[in-house]
Short mmCIF file of C-alpha atoms in Angstrom, two decimals:
data_model
loop_
_atom_site.label_atom_id
_atom_site.label_comp_id
_atom_site.label_asym_id
_atom_site.label_seq_id
_atom_site.Cartn_x
_atom_site.Cartn_y
_atom_site.Cartn_z
CA GLY A 1 0.03 0.06 0.22
CA GLU A 2 1.30 3.91 0.20
CA ASN A 3 3.13 5.15 2.36
CA VAL A 4 3.43 8.69 2.97
CA GLU A 5 6.21 10.30 4.46
CA GLN A 6 6.37 14.41 6.00
CA HIS A 7 9.03 16.41 7.36
CA PRO A 8 9.23 18.01 10.01
CA SER A 9 7.59 17.16 12.33
CA THR A 10 7.55 20.92 13.55
CA LEU A 11 8.55 24.01 12.47
CA SER A 12 8.74 27.42 14.12
CA VAL A 13 9.33 30.54 11.81
CA GLN A 14 9.04 34.40 12.44
CA GLU A 15 6.09 36.02 11.67
CA GLY A 16 6.53 37.41 7.95
CA ASP A 17 8.88 34.28 6.82
CA SER A 18 8.10 31.43 4.41
CA ALA A 19 7.76 27.78 5.50
CA VAL A 20 7.92 24.78 3.71
CA ILE A 21 6.65 21.45 4.60
CA LYS A 22 7.89 18.32 2.67
CA CYS A 23 6.27 14.91 1.92
CA THR A 24 7.64 12.04 -0.17
CA TYR A 25 5.19 8.81 -1.43
CA SER A 26 5.97 5.25 -2.68
CA ASP A 27 3.18 4.00 -4.92
CA SER A 28 3.87 5.38 -8.22
CA ALA A 29 -0.11 5.32 -9.10
CA SER A 30 -1.00 8.09 -6.86
CA ASN A 31 -1.68 11.00 -8.42
CA TYR A 32 -3.33 13.20 -6.28
CA PHE A 33 -2.14 15.08 -3.31
CA PRO A 34 -4.24 17.07 -1.18
CA TRP A 35 -3.06 19.25 1.85
CA TYR A 36 -4.94 20.26 4.92
CA LYS A 37 -4.87 22.45 8.03
CA GLN A 38 -6.03 21.56 11.11
CA GLU A 39 -6.72 24.45 13.61
CA LEU A 40 -6.79 23.57 17.36
CA GLY A 41 -10.17 21.79 18.35
CA LYS A 42 -11.11 21.39 14.76
CA GLY A 43 -11.64 18.77 12.06
CA PRO A 44 -8.86 19.13 9.01
CA GLN A 45 -9.64 21.23 6.45
CA LEU A 46 -8.80 20.69 2.68
CA ILE A 47 -6.63 24.08 1.84
CA ILE A 48 -4.74 22.84 -1.58
CA ASP A 49 -4.55 20.50 -3.47
CA ILE A 50 -2.78 18.71 -6.69
CA ARG A 51 -3.03 16.26 -8.96
CA SER A 52 -0.10 14.37 -11.18
CA ASN A 53 -0.56 16.23 -14.23
CA VAL A 54 0.84 19.88 -13.32
CA GLY A 55 4.10 20.62 -11.24
CA GLU A 56 2.66 23.34 -9.45
CA LYS A 57 -0.21 25.45 -7.96
CA LYS A 58 -0.92 28.25 -6.45
CA ASP A 59 -3.30 29.96 -4.51
CA GLN A 60 -2.63 33.79 -2.83
CA ARG A 61 0.13 32.79 -0.15
CA ILE A 62 0.35 29.28 -0.58
CA ALA A 63 1.74 26.95 -2.96
CA VAL A 64 1.92 22.99 -3.86
CA THR A 65 4.24 21.75 -6.03
CA LEU A 66 5.08 18.15 -7.10
CA ASN A 67 8.11 15.94 -8.58
CA LYS A 68 6.85 13.01 -9.91
CA THR A 69 10.17 11.17 -10.89
CA ALA A 70 11.09 11.97 -7.26
CA LYS A 71 7.69 11.01 -5.44
CA HIS A 72 7.71 14.46 -3.87
CA PHE A 73 6.10 17.35 -2.84
CA SER A 74 6.18 20.12 -0.79
CA LEU A 75 3.98 23.31 0.47
CA HIS A 76 5.12 26.45 0.45
CA ILE A 77 3.61 29.21 2.89
CA THR A 78 5.26 32.98 2.34
CA GLU A 79 5.02 36.03 4.76
CA THR A 80 3.49 33.95 7.66
CA GLN A 81 1.50 34.97 9.53
CA PRO A 82 0.26 34.22 13.04
CA GLU A 83 -3.27 32.43 12.02
CA ASP A 84 -1.37 29.85 9.93
CA SER A 85 -0.49 28.19 13.17
CA ALA A 86 -1.99 24.96 12.70
CA VAL A 87 -1.09 21.31 12.18
CA TYR A 88 -0.96 20.49 8.65
CA PHE A 89 -1.19 17.12 6.68
CA CYS A 90 -0.12 16.06 3.26
CA ALA A 91 -2.05 13.22 1.62
CA ALA A 92 -1.53 10.87 -1.19
CA SER A 93 -4.02 8.69 -3.19
CA PRO A 94 -4.14 6.71 -6.18
CA SER A 95 -6.59 6.91 -8.79
CA ARG A 96 -7.80 3.20 -9.16
CA GLY A 97 -11.58 2.63 -8.06
CA TYR A 98 -12.70 3.27 -4.61
CA GLN A 99 -8.99 4.07 -3.44
CA LYS A 100 -8.47 5.56 0.15
CA VAL A 101 -6.17 8.54 0.79
CA THR A 102 -3.39 8.06 2.77
CA PHE A 103 -1.97 11.08 5.42
CA GLY A 104 1.13 12.21 6.19
CA THR A 105 2.14 11.77 10.15
CA GLY A 106 1.44 15.59 10.04
CA THR A 107 3.34 18.80 10.91
CA LYS A 108 2.84 21.44 14.03
CA LEU A 109 3.59 24.76 12.23
CA GLN A 110 4.12 27.90 14.94
CA VAL A 111 4.37 30.70 13.42
CA ILE A 112 5.51 33.63 15.91
CA PRO A 113 4.79 37.30 16.04
CA ASP B 1 -21.83 24.60 3.53
CA VAL B 2 -20.81 21.11 3.56
CA LYS B 3 -21.69 19.98 7.88
CA VAL B 4 -20.26 16.85 9.26
CA THR B 5 -21.33 16.38 12.90
CA GLN B 6 -20.57 14.04 15.14
CA SER B 7 -22.06 12.98 18.42
CA SER B 8 -20.19 13.80 21.33
CA ARG B 9 -16.93 16.30 21.42
CA TYR B 10 -15.57 14.01 24.32
CA LEU B 11 -16.40 10.23 25.81
CA VAL B 12 -14.92 8.20 28.72
CA LYS B 13 -16.38 4.71 28.84
CA ARG B 14 -14.48 1.85 31.00
CA THR B 15 -12.95 -1.18 29.87
CA GLY B 16 -14.98 -3.82 28.26
CA GLU B 17 -17.70 -1.62 27.37
CA LYS B 18 -19.43 -1.11 23.92
CA VAL B 19 -18.85 2.09 22.61
CA PHE B 20 -21.04 3.94 19.70
CA LEU B 21 -20.04 6.98 17.60
CA GLU B 22 -22.28 8.65 15.69
CA CYS B 23 -21.38 10.44 12.39
CA VAL B 24 -23.88 12.54 10.01
CA GLN B 25 -22.88 14.22 7.18
CA ASP B 26 -25.75 17.04 5.34
CA MET B 27 -24.49 17.45 1.81
CA ASP B 28 -25.90 13.90 0.40
CA HIS B 29 -21.71 12.38 0.20
CA GLU B 30 -21.59 8.80 -1.33
CA ASN B 31 -17.94 8.77 0.90
CA MET B 32 -17.51 8.16 4.63
CA PHE B 33 -14.25 7.89 6.86
CA TRP B 34 -13.72 7.02 10.17
CA TYR B 35 -10.03 7.53 11.32
CA ARG B 36 -7.98 7.97 14.46
CA GLN B 37 -5.72 10.35 15.16
CA ASP B 38 -2.57 10.27 17.63
CA PRO B 39 0.05 12.30 18.64
CA GLY B 40 2.87 11.36 16.07
CA LEU B 41 0.97 8.83 13.87
CA GLY B 42 -1.07 11.58 11.79
CA LEU B 43 -4.43 9.96 10.41
CA ARG B 44 -4.88 6.01 10.30
CA LEU B 45 -7.86 5.27 8.09
CA ILE B 46 -10.25 2.62 10.50
CA TYR B 47 -12.64 2.13 7.41
CA PHE B 48 -14.80 3.94 4.64
CA SER B 49 -18.15 3.28 2.88
CA TYR B 50 -18.63 4.03 -0.71
CA ASP B 51 -22.60 3.52 -0.68
CA VAL B 52 -25.49 2.42 2.27
CA LYS B 53 -24.49 -0.95 3.39
CA MET B 54 -21.29 -0.94 1.40
CA LYS B 55 -17.66 -0.28 4.02
CA GLU B 56 -14.28 -1.35 3.48
CA LYS B 57 -11.55 -1.89 5.78
CA GLY B 58 -8.75 0.65 6.01
CA ASP B 59 -5.23 0.28 7.76
CA ILE B 60 -6.82 -0.45 11.55
CA PRO B 61 -9.94 -2.01 11.54
CA GLU B 62 -8.73 -4.20 14.14
CA GLY B 63 -11.12 -4.21 17.37
CA TYR B 64 -13.88 -1.94 15.29
CA SER B 65 -16.75 -2.10 13.29
CA VAL B 66 -19.13 0.44 11.13
CA SER B 67 -22.71 0.59 9.92
CA ARG B 68 -24.23 2.54 7.43
CA GLU B 69 -27.59 1.76 7.03
CA LYS B 70 -28.63 5.34 5.75
CA LYS B 71 -26.55 8.12 3.35
CA GLU B 72 -25.79 10.41 5.77
CA ARG B 73 -24.83 8.72 9.22
CA PHE B 74 -22.10 6.26 9.70
CA SER B 75 -21.15 4.79 12.78
CA LEU B 76 -17.97 3.68 14.24
CA ILE B 77 -18.66 0.94 17.11
CA LEU B 78 -16.03 -0.69 19.40
CA GLU B 79 -17.18 -3.97 20.51
CA SER B 80 -15.21 -3.90 23.78
CA ALA B 81 -13.53 -0.73 24.34
CA SER B 82 -9.62 -1.01 25.59
CA THR B 83 -7.14 1.52 26.56
CA ASN B 84 -5.26 1.40 23.47
CA GLN B 85 -8.71 2.42 21.48
CA THR B 86 -8.04 5.69 23.57
CA SER B 87 -7.92 8.72 21.58
CA MET B 88 -9.38 10.96 18.87
CA TYR B 89 -11.73 9.60 16.33
CA LEU B 90 -12.51 12.03 12.97
CA CYS B 91 -14.86 11.49 10.87
CA ALA B 92 -15.30 12.49 7.32
CA SER B 93 -17.55 12.59 4.25
CA SER B 94 -16.63 13.32 0.54
CA PRO B 95 -18.29 13.26 -3.11
CA GLY B 96 -17.46 11.35 -6.17
CA LEU B 97 -14.83 8.72 -6.09
CA ALA B 98 -13.49 8.22 -2.68
CA GLY B 99 -10.36 9.12 -2.53
CA GLN B 100 -9.75 11.49 -5.10
CA GLU B 101 -12.13 14.43 -3.80
CA THR B 102 -12.24 17.01 -0.96
CA GLN B 103 -12.64 15.55 2.06
CA TYR B 104 -14.79 17.46 4.86
CA PHE B 105 -13.78 16.36 8.15
CA GLY B 106 -16.61 16.93 11.60
CA PRO B 107 -14.65 18.01 14.61
CA GLY B 108 -13.63 15.07 16.11
CA THR B 109 -14.46 12.54 19.50
CA ARG B 110 -12.01 12.54 22.12
CA LEU B 111 -12.51 8.83 23.57
CA LEU B 112 -11.11 8.26 26.36
CA VAL B 113 -10.85 4.56 27.81
CA LEU B 114 -10.05 3.69 31.76
#
């Protein structure tokens, strides 16, 4: 089955700096890579996703890059703000039938004002 | 807005008790999921369902069962609770193909088994 590794497990940055979270996956059939943000006391919420037919996707201050050859993808947050403090999860899923999403172990991001 | 609700935010149960966790979604989604979340282990899939009365095992189904009698409701059952099932339980739903669409999560149920 799919295995998703995520690093780092914790990340502290100064407000205004950039943050990068990296993930690798094992199943070459995976072609959908979502990122979820979990704020304290809430369930995870999708913030951005990318499919294997593109190498990069941006949405305002967040971007995701995908390298299918190396089987890794990354989340980039620029101009970080205190409200970006949360736990972030990467995930991967293949396109075959009723396939499940496999999540990474999470990164706790702290943005220091 | 999609809304996924879970019956309890906090539960305290005794070892050996039968525990029911209920999840309801209001967006007519085909797929529903149960995860458990533990520090350092991320989200691990227990079971999912892609249709009424259908269920598929996830990565850690041992000690759990599920029921989906109606499209909007997905129940997780701990047949005989044990202390190692103390965890945060998250329910989610999604439309379309199970692994290829946004999952919408409930707020979670924190279960403590004594």
